[in-house]
Amino acid sequence: MAQPSMAQGTRKQLKTANKFFDQENYRAAIPYYEQVLAKDPNNALALFRAGISYMSFDKEKASDYIYKAQKLKPKVSKDVEYWLGRVDHLNYNFDEAIAHFQAYNATLKKKDTRKAQLAQLIQHAKNAKIQFNSPKDIFVKNLGPTVNTSYSEHSPVISADDKVLLFTSRSGEARGADPNNTTPSGKQKVAADGEYYEDIYESKRLGEDEWEKPRSLSGALNGKGHDASIQVFDNDTKLLMYRNDENGDIFYSEKTGADWSEPKKLNGNINSKAFESDAYITPDGLTIYFSTSKYSEDNTLDIYYATRQPGGDWGPAKSIGNQINTKYDDDSPYISRDGKTMYFASRGHNTMGGYDIFKSSWDEAARAWGRPENMGYPVNTPDDDTYYRLSPDGSYAYLSSYRIGGYGEKDIYTINYIKNVNIKGKVFSSRDSTTVIPGVELVFNGQTASKEVISFRDVTKPDSGNYQVNVLSGRSYQVALSKDGKNITTEEFAVPVVTNDSTTITKNFYIPYVDTTSLAGVNMKPIYFDTDKYNLRPESVKQLNNVAGIMKSNPGLNISIEGHCDSRNTDEYNMVLGQNRANSAFNYLKKNGVGDTRMVTVSYGERRPAAPNDSPENMQLNRRVEFKPILKEGQTINDVMTAPGGGASTNTTTTGTTTTTTGTSTRTTAPLQPGKTKAKTADGTKVKTKVDEDSDKVKVKTKGADDSKTKTTTKNGELDGKAKDAAGDKTKVKTKTE
């Protein structure tokens, strides 16, 4: 007995649900379909129609329901392939959507008028795929549950000081909870689609992302049907608004104290018996752009404009032109403050589906608006995106959109262009977390939203160990840290979204690195040069005297003298300049008692910068000569640093950590003698040296870890050098060393 009664109840609920469904009152239909599915979860028809009903409220659930219905009953509807295409399109499954539309198209007769619509839907899916795969670096943020509800919110209007937001909502909060009654003014609480009529609300900003509870302005701006906000103008003293009068007209209201006056209709050059939906008055008050169906053959919206006449009212309307207007709806015009850019919503052009936001630039020479450009994803989505409005300073925008992740139906969002953020910090040794490591190269590798590779680089400064990079925010970076051409570690660093130009984030890195070869601990610091010069500065002479003293005190120490440049000139020129700088240091040390067989010179030109060549200060850091020890396999700097005449090495400090060594080092390196030697520098470069019997000819060959090579021959005061970098580019150097 219970089962027939349950079946009867299910049929009644399904009948009620279908009644609302046929009226396109989908919000009312859903609860009845859910009641049916609670008792009969495999009811294919209820699943199918519930899925269609959910498309404006929960796109993912809509997809689940329609697909399940088709699996249970492949021919649940003759239009099932069409709806599968629609729901796949809304859920970003563009290839699947195209396949479903094509399958549905194959079931239609040759002259079926729906074929044109399907062709458009297929093109929308193709457009959407292109836009989705080439996203913009834009941050889209929901305005939050204080403003947005499970009903539709749209038409954002912001005050000149960016502190008051007017918007339109169908939440019905101002009308009470009973949709069966009318308001005191006689206005029905629900429209034909079963939803509450649109009303205008006001909310005040409490913080950057915080708004006070909205208050309804329906008391002053209450018509018989829909009322919608459009624009505040004349220093926020006037409100342009839409009212559902004569199919839809444009009105204006004036501020009276804290409220608004009774709205008045714009003249007959703007309004007609057709549908006028939206408008925008330019800041100078002389031109109005508006959308109307008056002039189209199929009642679609086009954008027109009118200018203010000497008497103060609006003159005859003129079309904005076919460059903007299409055979589909073109709506919601908005002009930037400088008058050079128009934003509008359109169902035509190369939309991703539904309305998309487009922009057009004013062509001064042609005196016309240029070809519209789709604002791209994620400003636009496969569903409707409308009412794009810039903030007062133009730094971000407001938008109304149906999109996944909203509160239900259409919500209001902000659109912010993602900005660069300044990342700065130091690189420390992880052994003690306090010792900074200079000369560490940091490369931040990431991607733009469209998957293009981006890379940002800096090197920790010699004096402070500081680095600084300016990177695009809102993504994760793989940060590669290396020193002397050798990778030490790679870390991932997530940079949050930044929408202003002045944010700085401090990020320190701690790396497993101890510098066992650096001469910094024995005070062999780099020397620096003026632009395009290789003559020694007074402070360089002082440092070279110090280097000469260290070399004389440590006869086991041999060094590589390495010349570097900034990037002001060509690579070939800089290789010669770098060699000349190295030669200047070499010659000075030789004249001050350092044996020339204990020194080799190398030029790297601009190829190994200590800092990016992006400022005068950084370029100065690159115009330098560095001193590197030449070590045999297995040696450390401690092995070659000995006291005069013998060998006690005590209390030796090396960069990266502090090591105290007590006792006698038994390993020393003799000065270069006639014959052949092999050695390896701190950065992995292999050095082969050949000295003739009378030491008047020295050949030095180097091979870097990156496969770069040099060959230098010094004889009778002349240097002849050849170099090949990692890319295979060759350079020749010939100069005098004395």
XYZ file of C-alpha atoms in Angstrom:
738
model
C 0.000 0.000 0.000
C 2.836 2.402 0.810
C 4.572 2.018 -2.538
C 1.685 3.231 -4.757
C 1.196 6.164 -2.386
C 4.906 7.035 -2.679
C 4.739 6.739 -6.448
C 1.732 9.017 -6.513
C 3.568 11.588 -4.384
C 6.587 11.421 -6.697
C 4.402 11.963 -9.773
C 2.795 14.987 -8.132
C 6.170 16.492 -7.229
C 7.482 15.819 -10.738
C 4.384 17.450 -12.231
C 4.910 20.556 -10.071
C 8.599 20.662 -10.932
C 7.837 20.379 -14.656
C 5.307 23.195 -14.406
C 7.929 25.566 -12.977
C 10.481 24.267 -15.475
C 8.228 25.080 -18.434
C 7.809 28.601 -17.031
C 11.629 28.859 -16.833
C 11.229 29.387 -13.104
C 14.235 27.174 -12.421
C 14.812 28.293 -8.835
C 11.332 27.121 -7.896
C 11.649 23.878 -9.900
C 14.844 22.627 -8.254
C 13.408 21.751 -4.782
C 10.671 19.617 -6.363
C 13.114 17.781 -8.622
C 15.327 17.129 -5.578
C 12.353 15.684 -3.693
C 11.719 13.316 -6.606
C 15.392 12.299 -6.757
C 15.520 11.706 -3.004
C 12.939 8.940 -3.511
C 13.952 7.900 -7.019
C 17.651 8.764 -7.592
C 17.671 7.144 -11.033
C 14.768 9.113 -12.460
C 16.410 10.165 -15.735
C 13.892 12.890 -16.619
C 14.123 14.499 -13.169
C 17.933 14.375 -13.354
C 17.951 15.885 -16.847
C 15.635 18.764 -16.068
C 17.171 19.414 -12.662
C 20.548 19.629 -14.413
C 19.249 22.283 -16.813
C 17.713 24.163 -13.868
C 21.038 24.148 -12.003
C 22.985 25.749 -14.867
C 22.590 29.264 -13.428
C 23.254 28.228 -9.828
C 25.707 25.303 -9.766
C 27.370 24.512 -13.094
C 29.239 21.449 -11.818
C 26.109 19.872 -10.346
C 24.300 20.648 -13.604
C 26.950 18.661 -15.473
C 26.745 15.709 -13.074
C 22.950 15.511 -13.355
C 22.698 15.774 -17.143
C 25.488 13.267 -17.751
C 23.939 10.809 -15.283
C 20.541 11.209 -16.954
C 22.036 10.471 -20.381
C 23.870 7.418 -19.040
C 20.678 6.044 -17.488
C 18.577 6.837 -20.557
C 20.544 7.808 -23.703
C 17.439 9.319 -25.316
C 16.131 11.043 -22.192
C 15.471 14.024 -24.503
C 15.892 14.589 -28.206
C 17.898 17.683 -27.202
C 20.222 15.908 -24.751
C 23.315 16.387 -26.962
C 22.591 20.116 -27.123
C 22.398 20.397 -23.342
C 25.505 18.264 -22.850
C 27.291 20.724 -25.131
C 25.988 23.683 -23.162
C 26.975 22.286 -19.783
C 30.421 21.174 -21.009
C 31.010 24.645 -22.424
C 30.136 26.276 -19.080
C 32.498 23.866 -17.294
C 35.455 24.664 -19.608
C 35.315 21.304 -21.425
C 35.452 22.970 -24.825
C 36.440 20.033 -27.039
C 33.677 17.899 -25.533
C 31.197 20.758 -25.991
C 32.071 21.046 -29.685
C 31.643 17.279 -30.145
C 28.184 17.366 -28.519
C 27.066 20.375 -30.580
C 28.228 18.652 -33.759
C 26.418 15.466 -32.771
C 23.224 17.440 -32.154
C 23.653 19.332 -35.407
C 23.756 16.007 -37.279
C 20.235 15.198 -36.009
C 18.714 18.384 -37.466
C 17.287 18.792 -40.924
C 19.241 20.792 -43.458
C 17.057 23.903 -43.276
C 16.526 23.832 -39.500
C 17.010 27.384 -38.172
C 18.760 26.006 -35.083
C 21.785 25.165 -37.205
C 22.832 28.824 -37.208
C 22.715 28.933 -33.423
C 24.764 25.735 -33.205
C 27.377 27.160 -35.562
C 27.644 30.161 -33.249
C 27.913 27.954 -30.151
C 30.657 25.891 -31.767
C 32.530 29.090 -32.613
C 32.073 30.326 -29.035
C 33.635 27.115 -27.733
C 36.580 27.535 -30.122
C 36.993 31.164 -29.032
C 36.805 30.131 -25.381
C 39.489 27.489 -25.849
C 41.854 30.075 -27.355
C 41.208 32.651 -24.622
C 41.391 30.089 -21.807
C 44.741 28.789 -23.062
C 46.145 32.345 -23.208
C 45.076 33.801 -19.854
C 45.984 37.297 -18.688
C 47.825 38.026 -15.447
C 44.675 39.323 -13.816
C 43.317 38.710 -10.319
C 39.530 38.294 -10.157
C 38.076 38.549 -6.665
C 34.506 38.078 -5.474
C 33.215 41.069 -3.493
C 32.072 38.666 -0.780
C 28.848 37.527 0.932
C 27.991 40.928 2.401
C 27.242 42.232 -1.091
C 26.653 39.033 -3.070
C 23.902 36.548 -2.324
C 22.486 33.359 -3.833
C 20.456 35.675 -6.087
C 21.728 37.865 -8.914
C 23.819 40.973 -8.137
C 24.982 43.228 -10.956
C 25.412 46.801 -12.262
C 28.077 48.047 -9.805
C 28.361 51.834 -9.512
C 31.155 53.336 -7.421
C 31.283 56.846 -5.975
C 34.031 59.309 -6.913
C 35.857 58.685 -3.617
C 35.604 54.875 -4.037
C 33.802 54.590 -0.688
C 30.163 54.027 -1.651
C 28.909 51.215 -3.874
C 25.503 51.193 -5.525
C 24.439 47.937 -7.104
C 21.415 45.967 -8.216
C 20.171 42.771 -6.583
C 17.309 40.315 -6.951
C 17.681 39.070 -3.391
C 14.276 40.485 -2.430
C 15.600 41.370 1.024
C 13.864 44.749 0.933
C 10.481 43.177 0.231
C 10.001 40.679 2.989
C 9.919 36.920 2.816
C 6.536 36.246 1.215
C 6.701 36.325 -2.599
C 2.917 35.927 -2.939
C 2.091 39.440 -1.765
C 2.682 42.876 -3.208
C 4.550 45.822 -1.721
C 2.585 48.733 -0.238
C 3.050 50.574 -3.515
C 1.479 47.678 -5.393
C 4.665 46.387 -6.924
C 4.674 42.607 -7.301
C 7.422 40.971 -5.311
C 8.245 38.387 -7.952
C 8.667 38.648 -11.711
C 7.376 36.252 -14.344
C 10.410 33.988 -13.915
C 9.562 33.487 -10.236
C 12.460 35.598 -8.968
C 12.236 38.842 -7.008
C 12.304 42.066 -8.970
C 15.582 43.955 -9.189
C 16.184 46.676 -6.620
C 18.999 49.166 -6.077
C 21.129 48.848 -2.945
C 23.827 50.950 -1.330
C 26.816 49.782 0.709
C 29.661 51.771 2.270
C 33.257 50.612 2.318
C 34.620 49.697 5.755
C 38.044 48.533 4.588
C 39.922 47.450 1.505
C 37.866 44.252 1.161
C 35.097 44.928 3.662
C 31.628 46.412 3.086
C 28.827 47.285 5.471
C 25.463 45.553 5.195
C 23.688 47.026 2.132
C 20.584 49.152 2.507
C 17.828 49.220 -0.073
C 17.090 52.430 -1.976
C 13.748 51.095 -3.136
C 11.801 53.565 -1.000
C 12.767 56.435 -3.291
C 13.602 54.496 -6.459
C 10.798 51.951 -6.460
C 9.045 51.341 -9.783
C 6.474 48.757 -10.791
C 9.056 46.255 -11.948
C 12.822 46.087 -12.201
C 14.992 49.019 -11.068
C 18.734 48.947 -11.725
C 21.687 51.219 -11.023
C 23.681 52.566 -13.990
C 25.910 55.541 -13.089
C 26.431 58.383 -10.619
C 27.558 61.651 -12.202
C 27.815 65.414 -11.580
C 29.952 64.888 -8.451
C 27.750 61.989 -7.357
C 24.676 64.257 -7.108
C 22.762 62.492 -9.884
C 21.983 58.855 -10.554
C 21.390 57.324 -13.957
C 19.194 54.235 -13.615
C 17.141 51.674 -15.526
C 13.452 51.138 -14.927
C 11.192 48.497 -16.411
C 8.903 51.052 -18.067
C 7.736 50.714 -21.702
C 9.878 47.581 -22.155
C 12.735 49.306 -20.326
C 13.853 52.957 -20.215
C 16.658 55.131 -18.824
C 15.807 57.476 -15.918
C 17.756 59.818 -13.680
C 17.360 60.863 -10.045
C 18.905 63.681 -8.012
C 20.376 63.443 -4.526
C 18.286 65.110 -1.840
C 20.072 64.866 1.475
C 20.811 61.207 2.150
C 18.233 59.940 -0.356
C 17.219 60.262 -3.981
C 14.378 62.125 -5.671
C 11.620 60.561 -7.748
C 13.273 59.361 -10.989
C 12.600 61.207 -14.247
C 12.744 59.702 -17.716
C 15.303 60.881 -20.291
C 13.840 62.378 -23.464
C 12.519 60.610 -26.564
C 15.855 60.746 -28.385
C 17.113 58.229 -25.815
C 14.040 56.308 -24.713
C 11.522 54.603 -26.981
C 8.852 51.911 -26.841
C 11.641 49.422 -27.503
C 14.153 48.156 -24.929
C 16.781 50.572 -23.560
C 18.973 48.751 -21.067
C 22.076 50.706 -20.077
C 23.842 54.049 -20.589
C 26.889 56.149 -19.707
C 27.323 59.939 -19.623
C 30.839 61.226 -20.266
C 32.577 63.213 -17.486
C 32.067 66.494 -19.358
C 28.320 65.798 -19.445
C 28.105 66.436 -23.204
C 27.674 62.904 -24.595
C 25.586 59.915 -23.610
C 26.201 56.394 -24.883
C 23.315 53.977 -24.501
C 22.085 50.580 -25.671
C 18.743 50.207 -27.411
C 16.826 47.705 -29.531
C 14.903 50.474 -31.318
C 16.896 50.388 -34.540
C 17.531 46.645 -34.955
C 15.385 44.357 -37.089
C 15.476 41.433 -34.665
C 15.166 43.395 -31.391
C 18.807 42.895 -30.393
C 20.641 45.647 -28.575
C 22.985 48.107 -30.307
C 25.025 50.975 -28.867
C 24.079 54.526 -29.876
C 25.138 57.946 -28.682
C 23.660 61.443 -28.472
C 25.123 64.847 -27.630
C 23.688 67.549 -25.438
C 22.010 70.351 -27.394
C 22.264 74.097 -26.672
C 18.982 73.927 -24.775
C 20.464 71.358 -22.414
C 18.612 68.221 -23.549
C 19.830 65.253 -25.576
C 19.864 65.501 -29.363
C 19.143 62.827 -32.001
C 20.711 59.410 -31.506
C 23.477 58.147 -33.804
C 24.853 54.630 -34.183
C 28.318 54.085 -32.808
C 29.034 52.112 -35.972
C 29.317 48.552 -37.220
C 32.855 48.263 -35.914
C 31.239 47.947 -32.461
C 27.656 46.877 -33.137
C 26.952 43.326 -34.307
C 23.785 41.424 -35.220
C 23.811 40.145 -31.637
C 23.362 42.082 -28.381
C 25.864 44.891 -27.738
C 25.291 46.494 -24.385
C 26.618 48.267 -21.299
C 28.910 50.989 -22.743
C 31.461 52.608 -20.427
C 34.084 55.233 -21.351
C 37.405 55.682 -19.536
C 37.989 59.010 -17.822
C 40.369 60.191 -20.568
C 37.806 59.337 -23.235
C 40.248 57.135 -25.159
C 38.871 53.680 -24.325
C 35.365 52.258 -24.448
C 34.429 49.079 -22.599
C 31.221 47.260 -23.472
C 29.538 43.854 -23.259
C 28.642 41.894 -26.375
C 27.255 38.539 -27.445
C 28.932 39.042 -30.807
C 32.545 39.445 -31.956
C 34.785 36.626 -30.654
C 32.970 36.027 -27.376
C 33.804 33.018 -25.191
C 30.062 32.479 -24.732
C 27.196 34.670 -23.610
C 28.231 38.257 -22.966
C 31.958 39.067 -22.914
C 33.677 42.349 -22.061
C 35.397 44.079 -24.980
C 37.393 47.269 -25.244
C 37.891 49.634 -28.159
C 40.340 52.529 -28.527
C 39.394 55.880 -29.992
C 41.103 56.523 -33.342
C 41.688 60.256 -33.423
C 42.662 60.296 -37.101
C 39.611 58.326 -38.242
C 37.343 59.979 -35.646
C 35.898 56.569 -34.843
C 36.194 53.701 -32.385
C 38.688 51.033 -33.383
C 38.296 47.292 -33.705
C 37.126 45.744 -30.396
C 39.471 43.519 -28.439
C 38.226 40.710 -26.196
C 39.467 41.422 -22.649
C 40.396 37.753 -22.390
C 40.274 35.164 -19.647
C 39.858 35.472 -16.657
C 37.981 38.754 -17.137
C 35.670 36.815 -19.433
C 34.289 33.302 -18.974
C 32.067 30.941 -21.002
C 29.007 32.480 -19.288
C 27.729 36.090 -19.119
C 30.211 38.797 -18.062
C 28.778 42.316 -18.048
C 28.817 45.808 -16.493
C 32.577 46.448 -16.536
C 33.217 49.650 -14.570
C 36.590 51.183 -13.706
C 37.392 52.385 -10.194
C 37.748 56.178 -9.851
C 41.543 56.057 -10.235
C 41.394 53.458 -13.007
C 43.663 51.015 -11.152
C 41.076 48.221 -11.047
C 37.550 47.495 -12.229
C 34.219 46.104 -11.111
C 32.433 43.391 -13.069
C 29.250 41.369 -12.850
C 29.575 37.744 -13.842
C 28.168 34.225 -13.713
C 31.180 32.068 -12.904
C 32.144 28.917 -11.039
C 32.855 29.552 -7.374
C 30.336 32.371 -6.907
C 27.532 32.576 -4.366
C 24.845 31.758 -6.913
C 23.667 33.337 -10.149
C 25.440 36.577 -11.045
C 27.914 38.111 -8.548
C 29.949 41.321 -8.454
C 33.737 40.942 -8.707
C 36.779 43.186 -8.788
C 39.341 42.909 -11.580
C 42.946 43.722 -10.660
C 45.989 43.516 -12.884
C 48.665 41.514 -11.074
C 51.684 43.710 -10.319
C 55.384 43.170 -9.682
C 56.652 42.768 -6.140
C 60.121 43.549 -4.806
C 61.815 40.500 -3.250
C 64.926 41.187 -1.195
C 67.032 39.414 1.385
C 70.311 37.654 2.069
C 71.801 34.223 1.456
C 73.172 32.553 4.595
C 75.158 29.425 5.230
C 72.808 26.806 6.667
C 75.619 25.597 8.968
C 75.302 28.542 11.321
C 72.433 30.593 9.807
C 74.397 33.801 10.409
C 77.225 33.856 7.873
C 76.206 35.671 4.696
C 77.568 34.395 1.404
C 78.453 36.966 -1.262
C 78.592 36.124 -4.940
C 75.617 33.741 -4.906
C 73.557 33.909 -8.084
C 69.782 33.621 -7.580
C 67.602 32.910 -10.599
C 63.818 33.058 -10.060
C 62.219 30.911 -12.784
C 58.454 31.024 -13.264
C 55.670 31.340 -15.804
C 53.124 33.935 -16.804
C 49.467 32.981 -16.698
C 49.773 32.004 -20.365
C 52.682 29.629 -19.571
C 55.391 31.875 -21.000
C 58.670 31.391 -19.164
C 59.869 34.343 -17.096
C 63.172 34.632 -15.252
C 64.567 37.190 -12.811
C 68.190 37.241 -11.603
C 70.496 38.862 -9.084
C 73.794 38.094 -7.337
C 74.398 38.667 -3.627
C 76.557 41.742 -3.190
C 80.236 41.377 -2.225
C 79.966 43.681 0.787
C 76.610 42.779 2.340
C 75.401 39.513 0.830
C 72.140 41.272 -0.136
C 70.133 40.480 -3.254
C 67.064 42.140 -4.752
C 64.760 41.153 -7.622
C 61.527 42.618 -8.957
C 59.270 39.705 -9.941
C 55.711 39.248 -11.168
C 53.539 38.326 -8.190
C 50.865 35.679 -7.805
C 52.795 32.511 -8.709
C 55.432 30.067 -7.484
C 59.054 30.360 -8.554
C 61.791 27.773 -8.722
C 64.755 29.637 -7.260
C 68.103 28.233 -8.396
C 71.035 29.273 -6.189
C 74.557 28.822 -7.521
C 78.066 30.114 -6.912
C 81.032 30.153 -9.252
C 78.930 28.473 -11.908
C 78.020 25.505 -9.685
C 74.417 24.853 -8.657
C 74.032 24.583 -4.881
C 70.320 24.097 -4.432
C 66.903 24.864 -5.933
C 63.987 25.932 -3.768
C 60.342 26.734 -4.478
C 59.095 30.119 -3.333
C 55.405 31.048 -3.589
C 54.857 34.772 -4.131
C 51.345 35.968 -3.185
C 49.177 38.111 -5.436
C 50.036 41.805 -5.271
C 47.819 44.443 -6.873
C 49.818 47.572 -6.041
C 53.249 48.774 -7.141
C 54.929 49.262 -3.766
C 54.981 45.894 -2.001
C 58.278 44.475 -0.699
C 58.731 40.933 0.607
C 61.835 39.819 2.514
C 63.009 36.292 1.730
C 66.270 34.904 3.111
C 67.778 31.681 1.816
C 69.858 29.216 3.837
C 72.063 27.009 1.703
C 74.456 24.120 2.389
C 77.565 25.930 1.222
C 80.963 26.529 2.811
C 83.527 28.499 0.827
C 86.781 26.554 1.293
C 88.668 28.323 -1.488
C 87.825 31.992 -1.116
C 90.643 34.460 -0.555
C 88.318 36.865 1.207
C 89.445 35.398 4.505
C 92.996 36.567 3.791
C 91.785 39.949 2.585
C 92.324 39.503 -1.182
C 89.316 41.562 -2.131
C 88.423 42.538 -5.727
C 89.674 45.798 -7.189
C 87.401 48.038 -9.270
C 87.763 50.220 -12.383
C 86.205 53.261 -13.995
C 84.020 52.890 -17.102
C 86.029 51.762 -20.144
C 89.303 52.080 -18.158
C 91.971 49.641 -17.004
C 94.328 51.995 -15.178
C 94.570 51.391 -11.443
C 92.757 53.596 -8.938
C 94.570 54.761 -5.761
C 92.437 52.454 -3.607
C 93.230 49.577 -5.988
C 96.970 50.151 -5.514
C 96.459 49.889 -1.763
C 94.622 46.576 -2.173
C 97.259 45.251 -4.609
C 99.982 46.056 -2.073
C 98.029 43.918 0.369
C 97.794 41.103 -2.204
C 101.541 41.330 -2.867
C 102.228 41.046 0.876
C 100.052 37.949 1.161
C 101.699 36.349 -1.856
C 105.196 36.976 -0.453
C 104.176 35.587 2.937
C 102.698 32.449 1.345
C 105.117 31.112 -1.281
C 102.880 28.095 -1.826
C 100.031 30.279 -3.123
C 99.460 30.685 -6.879
C 96.592 32.797 -8.184
C 94.399 33.376 -11.191
C 93.825 37.086 -11.896
C 90.385 37.426 -13.525
C 89.222 40.527 -15.405
C 85.520 41.448 -15.668
C 83.442 44.212 -17.307
C 79.933 45.615 -17.341
C 77.763 45.236 -20.458
C 78.143 48.696 -21.987
C 80.126 47.537 -25.018
C 80.296 44.505 -27.296
C 81.319 41.112 -25.982
C 84.496 41.141 -28.115
C 85.508 44.582 -26.857
C 84.840 43.603 -23.255
C 87.001 40.481 -23.550
C 89.944 42.697 -24.492
C 89.091 45.235 -21.780
C 88.826 42.487 -19.162
C 92.222 41.138 -20.211
C 93.755 44.598 -19.963
C 92.381 44.974 -16.437
C 93.813 41.593 -15.430
C 97.132 42.580 -17.014
C 97.211 45.830 -15.009
C 96.956 43.874 -11.757
C 99.441 41.250 -13.021
C 102.057 43.861 -13.977
C 101.733 45.746 -10.690
C 102.166 42.572 -8.630
C 105.124 41.482 -10.745
C 106.856 44.844 -10.256
C 106.256 44.485 -6.527
C 108.074 41.204 -6.198
C 105.522 38.533 -7.035
C 106.947 36.005 -9.465
C 105.119 36.054 -12.778
C 105.181 32.246 -12.886
C 102.885 32.243 -9.815
C 100.144 34.182 -11.609
C 97.909 33.591 -14.629
C 95.459 36.048 -16.153
C 91.983 35.309 -17.509
C 89.381 37.603 -19.073
C 85.671 36.856 -18.751
C 84.560 40.164 -20.252
C 80.894 40.703 -19.390
C 80.122 36.995 -19.122
C 80.300 36.601 -15.328
C 78.602 39.647 -13.799
C 78.568 40.056 -10.027
C 75.237 41.894 -10.300
C 72.676 42.648 -13.026
C 73.750 45.484 -15.331
C 70.638 47.501 -14.500
C 72.029 50.440 -12.521
C 75.249 52.499 -12.248
C 75.922 50.936 -8.830
C 75.621 47.370 -10.147
C 77.704 48.143 -13.223
C 80.472 49.379 -10.922
C 80.420 45.999 -9.144
C 80.986 44.327 -12.521
C 84.017 46.443 -13.530
C 86.468 44.483 -11.414
C 89.443 42.130 -11.100
C 89.143 39.148 -8.775
C 91.908 36.968 -7.322
C 91.302 33.205 -7.181
C 93.667 30.540 -5.798
C 94.948 27.836 -8.137
C 94.694 24.545 -6.292
C 95.735 21.039 -7.122
C 93.195 18.236 -6.971
C 92.129 17.687 -3.365
C 93.672 20.875 -1.991
C 91.938 23.530 0.061
C 93.004 27.109 0.663
C 94.350 26.083 4.074
C 96.834 23.757 2.393
C 98.619 26.548 0.528
C 98.421 29.317 3.132
C 101.620 28.959 5.165
C 103.790 31.177 7.323
C 107.033 32.506 5.778
C 109.692 29.846 5.490
C 107.805 26.993 6.704
C 104.444 25.896 7.418
C 102.503 26.878 10.551
C 98.939 27.786 9.606
C 96.799 28.949 12.518
C 93.447 30.635 13.095
C 92.519 30.789 9.429
C 89.042 32.199 8.712
C 87.194 31.248 5.517
C 84.007 32.763 4.168
C 80.857 30.774 4.949
C 82.007 29.346 8.254
C 84.828 29.952 10.744
C 87.372 27.163 11.111
C 90.285 27.204 13.549
C 93.191 24.966 12.600
C 96.001 24.275 15.050
C 99.253 22.573 14.072
C 101.444 22.333 11.016
C 100.291 21.906 7.467
C 102.499 19.441 5.653
C 101.045 20.197 2.232
C 102.348 23.198 0.354
C 102.535 24.140 -3.278
C 105.825 25.296 -4.714
C 105.907 28.343 -7.016
C 105.511 27.640 -10.709
C 108.683 26.032 -12.005
C 109.794 25.118 -15.534
C 107.724 22.187 -16.699
C 104.034 21.292 -16.770
C 101.388 21.554 -14.040
C 97.655 20.880 -13.762
C 95.350 22.651 -11.321
C 91.711 23.439 -10.639
C 90.236 26.812 -9.568
C 87.413 27.374 -7.138
C 84.720 27.514 -9.829
C 85.741 24.188 -11.351
C 87.922 25.611 -14.109
C 90.821 23.293 -15.029
C 94.155 25.066 -15.618
C 97.124 23.574 -17.493
C 100.396 25.507 -17.347
C 103.609 24.942 -19.308
C 106.726 26.967 -18.414
C 109.874 26.852 -20.576
C 113.274 26.079 -19.045
C 114.348 29.718 -18.948
C 110.829 30.798 -17.902
C 110.600 33.338 -20.727
C 107.557 31.662 -22.239
C 104.412 30.605 -20.354
C 101.421 28.792 -21.893
C 98.159 28.581 -19.933
C 95.101 26.627 -21.050
C 91.815 26.704 -19.145
C 88.613 24.728 -19.522
C 85.563 25.859 -17.583
C 82.808 23.717 -16.110
C 80.502 25.139 -18.819
C 82.920 23.976 -21.560
C 84.323 27.482 -22.128
C 87.999 27.490 -23.079
C 90.961 29.899 -23.117
C 94.509 29.619 -24.395
C 97.043 32.265 -23.371
C 100.700 32.509 -24.330
C 103.011 35.065 -22.672
C 106.441 35.605 -24.233
C 108.902 38.491 -24.247
C 106.367 40.873 -22.704
C 103.564 40.070 -25.168
C 100.322 38.218 -24.474
C 98.476 36.288 -27.172
C 95.119 34.886 -26.070
C 92.160 33.046 -27.531
C 88.817 32.321 -25.847
C 85.693 30.348 -26.682
C 82.616 30.673 -24.474
C 79.996 28.013 -23.698
C 77.936 29.082 -26.724
C 80.916 28.594 -29.064
C 81.629 32.290 -29.658
C 85.343 32.961 -30.144
C 87.472 35.950 -29.104
C 91.125 36.787 -29.751
C 93.293 39.048 -27.580
C 96.797 40.342 -28.334
C 98.448 42.906 -26.086
C 101.625 43.825 -24.210
C 101.962 42.825 -20.578
C 104.692 45.289 -19.699
